[in-house]
Amino acid sequence: MDATIVHNLHALLVQSTSNDTVQLKAATAQLNREFYKNPACIPALASIIASSPEQAVRQLAAVELRKRVSQNSGDLWLQLDSDQREQIKAKLPELVISETSNLVRHSTARVIAAIAYIEMPLGTWPQLLPFLEQTCTSPQAVHREVGIYILYTVLENIVEGFESHLQSFFKLFASLLNDPESAEVRITTVRALGVVAQYIDSDDKADIKSFQNLLPAMINVIGQSVEGGNETGARQLFDVLETLLILEVPILGQHIPQLAQFLLQCGANRNYDPDLRVLALNALNWTVQYKKSKVQAHGLAPAILEGLMPITTEEEPEDVDDDAPSRSALRIIDCLATSLPPTQVFPPLRQLIQQYFQSTDASHRRGAMLALGVSVEGCSEFMTPLMSQVWPIIEAGLQDQDGSVRKASCVAVSCLCEWLEEECAAKHAFLVPTMMQLVNDPITQRSACTALDALLEIMHEVIDQYLNLIMERLVGLLDTAPIAVKSVVIGAIGSAAHASKDKFLPYFAPTMERFKHFLVLTGEGEEQELRGITMDAVGTFAEAVGKDVFRPYFADMMQQAFNGIELGSARLRECSFLFFGVMSRVFGDDFAPYLPNVVPALISSCKQAEHGEEERLTISNPEVAAGFASGLSPANAIAVTDEAQVNIDDDELDMDKLLDVNSTICIEKEIAADTIGTIFASTRQHFLPYVEQCTIELVGLLSHYYDGIRKSATDSLLEIVRTFYDLSEPQEWQPGFANVVPLNPRVKELIGHIVPPLLEMYESEDNKKVVSSLCVGLAETTTKLGPAFLEGRLEHFANIAIQVLEQKAICQQDPDQDESEDAPEDSAEYDSILISSAGDLVAALATALGADFASGFAKFFPLISKYYKKNRSLSDRSSAIGCLSEIIGGLKSAITPWTEPLMDLFYRALSDEEPEVQCNAAFASGLLIEHSEVDLSPQYLHLLAALRPLFVVAPDAPAAKLNARDNAVGAVGRMIVKNTAAVPLDQVLPVFFDALPLRNDYLENRPVFRAIFHLFSTQPAVLAPYLDKLLHVFAFVLDPNGPDQVGDEIRAELIALLGLLNREEPAKVQAAGLSAFVPGQ
């Protein structure tokens, strides 16, 4: 080795450790230019590690040596002659053991790993493993620490070459996990096991069993770190645990109950460091999310909830971005509610809420309200019939003597309004005055405004009586409230406009005047948030008052939106994009002049990188999502590479800042991708010059790691297909493949660019919301484009629906569930949304194919009908019957072979306890009678008896019951038309006509009026006693001031009938106010 090279290299490394930036840059440039391209630098750097008296220089030499060895797949290393390589391989292990600095030891260990990566596959370093085993079993703790760390770093690089050694490693690890002296040995062993786990295959039963035998000891090591307050070690160990949780190999399966109990104990122990408790609770959250089949099978939810409730009572930090055990506990309750069947979650939670709410301790009552709030999202359907028992708790909470309880109760109301609209809107008489009172209370002001915002959004018809009071109170707060509260107030004003529509007109101009100065704020943080929310509210105003009233503000507001984009804030860009989408919907063609500025901004957003300024950091895990720093994503989702001059400790990196930057950019991209589809649908032909570029960008986003972006890209791409098709002036299609109307060649070409990447995305898509969106989008596109869209794709689309209905899609798979097992019938409410979406896709296929779908229905019927069982959720039961009704409408007479099993199923559904299911069953049974060629008249009396209870409805009944009545009326109309003689008209007509006019489901007016026309033409005498009633119904449906209730065809036939009736009963026609409709009058 050339001593001059070593000397000069050492001098430059010393210079590189200087704090003088000029010297540092000069040294770096010279090193790169004169040394680092020459293989001789490798032995020189090894010599410096061995001989330099300065720790910083040895450390830098080790970092640089690893880089040089790894450079160009080991090219520089392999240029050394074999003697030099052997010398270095022999020397480095000795250096590591004798090195006194832990940092230098670790960096040198990584050099050994880099060399092993090259040499081990070639079989040219047989001494390494025996050395490591010897070192790991040394009587000296420091040697064991070095040995296991080198083994850990080597495994990180080349575990594939070590499969044959795994069993001996497991024996070694079993001993090291119980090292009597060194916590470092125990912790590094767990980390090494975390690496090994990633390379165990599902078929390697012996390795899985050996690994599982070590799990109790691994859990003990985590517990020791938490108990000892070793935050660095605990973070590393929880990283390993999170890795094990997301692996597809069922390593943790049988230990889930013990793991959940251990994590809960760590998270609940108030003697432990709060940050470590949060880590334990976040790991529990991931356990519920990724091992939900085991959590469900073992019935762990009640015990977990019982352990979490005391944590919810702990103090919350002031800053909403700060984490704390109480917030982590609430996140887990939310996760339990959305991941598990509500039957396992809400009953035990309700008991705990009632128990805690009766406590004299205000923190217990606060915890109860917050737990109730977070559970609503996943349990809303299950909760609906129980709300009469929930409201008294809410009402008491809003009036509690303690401000923190009132505040928590406002949060719960916000959640209830989002997921239980009807129930909350019905409580307006209590909620609105109470919220208005709490808005005046400084403690609850912000939370009350947020709750009021959510409430106003769903009030619709009843908002009129409160609008003046609400606007007066809210506008007043714009002068007095702090900025953070002003943002919420403006959101509430926007919701008031949304609910009141044109009744907002008197408030529109003065409110816009008040908003002006908020739209020009430029300060970071709260000011930008206020500006963004104001922009959102202005968009809502435009939709409420219409384009003519809003037009004077249009140009100025668009300019403010463009200005917002220029300020460099992802949040403001997001608000501007949302605003563009709203404006395009409101103004349509008039929005076109803005496209040359709007579309490039959207495309630029879709293209932007997400890694902020931190070049050292790369996102490596596709699970990373917008919830990063909230404990919703694994801590190991970020890979840290030490490409900088000096190794930087993980703790020095501002992870939270990076994650925050990425999450806000992801949300901005999601909105941008979604807005592209909205704007094309609104501006139509004006958007054509941008279709190709937008399509290319959106297709590129289908592989993005954030599911929200994939969902938006999917929605917009299929929207682009549908809009492009509309613009091609298509002929009306007929069902079936016999007479397919060919697609315009350009439409066909566009579909060829869009659909294959969507199908490719589905093959690996693990997010249920994205798959649900894909199913709904494909269904809408199939319904619009018809059978031509299915040519060459029918099997692909049908397979997606089959996989989802069989619960075998990638997004439904659980590695801990045996493949031979059926998925559990009791599932989370979110799972039902996916099943319903697959049903939409099947129904669309039936609509497009007509009778050609009959052979496919043989496969789909059992898959769909299995979702109608008493133990299935309301959503499953309702969507199963709804899907079958749409399929009957598509197949028409081709449904005949399945008449009997379908009718049996519909009879069961008609006696379901839920009106939503009864509604769909009434519709489905009517369609079956209309289209089946089987004579069902012998069943008419049985079916009429089953439908009769649906006619008994109070005027203030829930919408589902009113809809069920309308669908029952439609079913009777279809029966009359199909076989009048089989209907006992003397008993049926009084009930039938008494239910008219329909007030909810106007589509059912078609079969109703076809029955009326049929009776007028075949048995007019039976209608004579009901003529006055019928004329009243006719006047109601023809009212020009109301919505269209019957469609052009029925209206024309009805007007012709009025002409005939006017000849016979002109006085009655005139008395009913129908003379103006009589032809020739």
XYZ file of N, CA and C in Angstrom, residues 825-929:
315
model
N -69.023 -14.112 7.812
C -70.198 -13.402 7.287
C -70.407 -12.076 7.997
N -70.038 -12.037 9.262
C -70.184 -10.788 10.020
C -68.960 -9.919 9.725
N -69.156 -8.812 9.039
C -68.001 -8.029 8.592
C -68.170 -6.562 8.961
N -67.093 -5.801 8.766
C -67.132 -4.362 9.052
C -68.049 -3.667 8.056
N -68.643 -2.546 8.493
C -69.559 -1.824 7.606
C -68.852 -1.339 6.341
N -67.557 -1.005 6.465
C -66.804 -0.564 5.280
C -66.717 -1.664 4.229
N -66.635 -2.940 4.673
C -66.550 -4.045 3.718
C -67.824 -4.131 2.879
N -68.945 -3.758 3.471
C -70.221 -3.816 2.757
C -70.251 -2.848 1.571
N -69.553 -1.722 1.701
C -69.522 -0.743 0.604
C -68.864 -1.372 -0.622
N -67.794 -2.139 -0.411
C -67.091 -2.793 -1.515
C -67.995 -3.839 -2.175
N -68.689 -4.626 -1.375
C -69.592 -5.654 -1.918
C -70.688 -4.993 -2.750
N -71.239 -3.899 -2.239
C -72.281 -3.166 -2.966
C -71.759 -2.643 -4.305
N -70.493 -2.184 -4.327
C -69.903 -1.664 -5.567
C -69.753 -2.771 -6.605
N -69.353 -3.965 -6.140
C -69.252 -5.097 -7.064
C -70.638 -5.440 -7.618
N -71.657 -5.320 -6.761
C -73.034 -5.538 -7.228
C -73.427 -4.544 -8.312
N -72.991 -3.288 -8.159
C -73.266 -2.271 -9.196
C -72.657 -2.686 -10.526
N -71.444 -3.250 -10.471
C -70.768 -3.668 -11.699
C -71.517 -4.824 -12.362
N -71.959 -5.794 -11.572
C -72.721 -6.925 -12.122
C -74.018 -6.419 -12.759
N -74.712 -5.517 -12.070
C -75.970 -4.970 -12.606
C -75.724 -4.241 -13.929
N -74.610 -3.515 -14.029
C -74.279 -2.804 -15.271
C -74.017 -3.789 -16.406
N -73.336 -4.898 -16.101
C -73.097 -5.918 -17.129
C -74.435 -6.470 -17.634
N -75.362 -6.707 -16.698
C -76.683 -7.221 -17.092
C -77.428 -6.206 -17.957
N -77.322 -4.933 -17.604
C -78.008 -3.881 -18.368
C -77.450 -3.802 -19.788
N -76.127 -3.896 -19.920
C -75.501 -3.752 -21.241
C -75.681 -5.006 -22.094
N -75.743 -6.168 -21.467
C -75.800 -7.418 -22.247
C -77.217 -7.944 -22.440
N -78.160 -7.493 -21.594
C -79.528 -7.984 -21.735
C -79.585 -9.488 -21.611
N -80.303 -10.156 -22.531
C -80.485 -11.615 -22.472
C -79.152 -12.357 -22.571
N -78.137 -11.732 -23.179
C -76.820 -12.397 -23.289
C -76.167 -12.617 -21.923
N -76.682 -11.953 -20.905
C -76.104 -12.092 -19.565
C -76.650 -13.332 -18.847
N -77.645 -14.001 -19.440
C -78.308 -15.113 -18.746
C -77.313 -16.183 -18.310
N -76.373 -16.549 -19.183
C -75.409 -17.598 -18.810
C -74.524 -17.120 -17.655
N -74.166 -15.831 -17.655
C -73.352 -15.278 -16.571
C -74.113 -15.234 -15.261
N -75.433 -15.033 -15.336
C -76.217 -14.918 -14.104
C -76.201 -16.218 -13.311
N -76.058 -17.357 -14.016
C -75.978 -18.645 -13.311
C -74.814 -18.635 -12.321
N -73.718 -17.973 -12.687
C -72.554 -17.878 -11.794
C -72.798 -16.846 -10.690
N -73.424 -15.718 -11.062
C -73.544 -14.604 -10.112
C -74.672 -14.771 -9.089
N -75.747 -15.484 -9.462
C -76.901 -15.548 -8.568
C -76.538 -16.067 -7.170
N -75.832 -17.226 -7.071
C -75.490 -17.681 -5.701
C -74.531 -16.737 -4.978
N -73.639 -16.086 -5.753
C -72.681 -15.167 -5.118
C -73.387 -13.964 -4.512
N -74.437 -13.480 -5.193
C -75.154 -12.288 -4.712
C -76.158 -12.677 -3.621
N -76.886 -13.765 -3.865
C -77.975 -14.116 -2.925
C -77.435 -14.507 -1.551
N -76.151 -14.963 -1.488
C -75.615 -15.352 -0.167
C -75.506 -14.144 0.762
N -75.520 -12.936 0.179
C -75.446 -11.737 1.026
C -76.809 -11.368 1.613
N -77.874 -12.104 1.185
C -79.142 -11.896 1.888
C -79.326 -13.019 2.895
N -78.861 -12.764 4.105
C -79.084 -13.669 5.236
C -79.341 -12.792 6.438
N -80.062 -13.314 7.377
C -80.451 -12.508 8.539
C -79.242 -11.959 9.307
N -78.127 -12.730 9.328
C -76.973 -12.268 10.116
C -76.075 -11.321 9.324
N -76.431 -11.052 8.074
C -75.679 -10.069 7.290
C -76.125 -8.664 7.684
N -75.263 -7.690 7.396
C -75.591 -6.303 7.755
C -76.728 -5.780 6.880
N -77.338 -4.697 7.309
C -78.401 -4.049 6.523
C -77.889 -3.725 5.125
N -76.685 -3.167 5.027
C -76.140 -2.804 3.710
C -76.029 -4.012 2.806
N -75.502 -5.122 3.347
C -75.362 -6.347 2.540
C -76.726 -6.828 2.063
N -77.685 -6.895 2.978
C -79.013 -7.419 2.612
C -79.686 -6.520 1.578
N -79.613 -5.225 1.836
C -80.269 -4.264 0.955
C -79.637 -4.267 -0.436
N -78.291 -4.244 -0.488
C -77.651 -4.160 -1.801
C -77.812 -5.462 -2.579
N -77.885 -6.614 -1.884
C -78.096 -7.888 -2.584
C -79.428 -7.878 -3.325
N -80.488 -7.467 -2.630
C -81.815 -7.441 -3.267
C -81.857 -6.351 -4.347
N -81.260 -5.203 -4.067
C -81.222 -4.112 -5.056
C -80.498 -4.526 -6.316
N -79.364 -5.231 -6.144
C -78.585 -5.693 -7.291
C -79.412 -6.676 -8.133
N -80.089 -7.606 -7.470
C -80.907 -8.592 -8.198
C -82.033 -7.904 -8.969
N -82.606 -6.858 -8.380
C -83.690 -6.154 -9.087
C -83.162 -5.500 -10.365
N -81.942 -4.913 -10.283
C -81.375 -4.282 -11.480
C -81.024 -5.326 -12.538
N -80.592 -6.502 -12.105
C -80.275 -7.578 -13.051
C -81.553 -8.035 -13.760
N -82.654 -8.140 -13.013
C -83.939 -8.511 -13.637
C -84.307 -7.478 -14.699
N -84.098 -6.189 -14.358
C -84.398 -5.121 -15.321
C -83.537 -5.230 -16.569
N -82.321 -5.757 -16.434
C -81.444 -5.924 -17.589
C -81.782 -7.170 -18.392
N -82.003 -8.298 -17.713
C -82.278 -9.562 -18.406
C -83.677 -9.614 -19.014
N -84.612 -8.915 -18.395
C -86.024 -8.947 -18.817
C -86.522 -10.402 -18.868
N -87.095 -10.850 -19.976
C -87.720 -12.191 -19.968
C -86.697 -13.311 -19.789
N -85.419 -13.037 -20.042
C -84.388 -14.072 -19.873
C -84.194 -14.457 -18.403
N -84.840 -13.750 -17.499
C -84.750 -14.078 -16.069
C -85.630 -15.283 -15.733
N -86.491 -15.670 -16.648
C -87.523 -16.688 -16.394
C -87.019 -17.934 -15.675
N -85.880 -18.567 -16.090
C -85.465 -19.814 -15.416
C -85.228 -19.673 -13.910
N -84.989 -18.466 -13.450
C -84.668 -18.280 -12.021
C -85.861 -17.717 -11.236
N -87.035 -17.735 -11.844
C -88.198 -17.084 -11.228
C -88.485 -17.602 -9.819
N -88.516 -18.919 -9.682
C -88.939 -19.487 -8.383
C -87.965 -19.158 -7.246
N -86.647 -19.425 -7.413
C -85.741 -19.087 -6.296
C -85.706 -17.590 -6.001
N -85.844 -16.757 -7.040
C -85.852 -15.311 -6.815
C -87.087 -14.898 -6.020
N -88.247 -15.451 -6.392
C -89.483 -15.080 -5.699
C -89.423 -15.492 -4.237
N -88.874 -16.680 -3.993
C -88.741 -17.141 -2.595
C -87.870 -16.177 -1.796
N -86.776 -15.742 -2.413
C -85.855 -14.812 -1.750
C -86.554 -13.479 -1.474
N -87.341 -12.998 -2.438
C -88.010 -11.694 -2.279
C -89.098 -11.753 -1.200
N -89.775 -12.901 -1.074
C -90.752 -13.033 0.022
C -90.067 -12.870 1.370
N -88.888 -13.495 1.497
C -88.153 -13.374 2.767
C -87.754 -11.915 3.011
N -87.317 -11.267 1.940
C -86.851 -9.882 2.069
C -88.008 -8.928 2.358
N -89.215 -9.262 1.873
C -90.371 -8.398 2.155
C -90.735 -8.415 3.637
N -90.347 -9.480 4.319
C -90.650 -9.532 5.758
C -89.440 -9.124 6.597
N -88.417 -8.569 5.941
C -87.237 -8.087 6.664
C -87.657 -6.968 7.618
N -86.908 -6.810 8.703
C -87.281 -5.786 9.698
C -86.907 -4.372 9.239
N -86.048 -4.275 8.207
C -85.576 -2.950 7.772
C -86.328 -2.468 6.535
N -86.923 -1.261 6.591
C -87.683 -0.750 5.444
C -86.848 -0.607 4.169
N -85.546 -0.358 4.323
C -84.689 -0.213 3.132
C -84.653 -1.515 2.331
N -84.621 -2.637 3.041
C -84.618 -3.951 2.377
C -85.995 -4.224 1.790
N -87.041 -3.917 2.562
C -88.411 -4.127 2.069
C -88.658 -3.327 0.791
N -88.122 -2.124 0.769
C -88.274 -1.241 -0.397
C -87.706 -1.922 -1.644
N -86.461 -2.415 -1.545
C -85.825 -3.075 -2.688
C -86.551 -4.362 -3.062
N -87.059 -5.072 -2.042
C -87.768 -6.333 -2.307
C -89.090 -6.074 -3.044
N -89.779 -5.006 -2.663
C -91.033 -4.656 -3.355
C -90.745 -4.334 -4.823
N -89.720 -3.556 -5.058
C -89.340 -3.189 -6.431
C -88.958 -4.446 -7.224
N -88.138 -5.304 -6.597
C -87.643 -6.499 -7.285
C -88.788 -7.458 -7.616
N -89.706 -7.670 -6.673
C -90.807 -8.610 -6.927
C -91.720 -8.082 -8.035
N -91.943 -6.758 -8.078
C -92.738 -6.172 -9.157
C -92.082 -6.377 -10.508
N -90.757 -6.163 -10.571
C -90.035 -6.357 -11.839
C -90.078 -7.815 -12.280
N -89.954 -8.745 -11.324
C -89.978 -10.164 -11.660
C -91.332 -10.542 -12.260
N -92.409 -10.024 -11.671
C -93.743 -10.289 -12.214
C -93.872 -9.706 -13.624
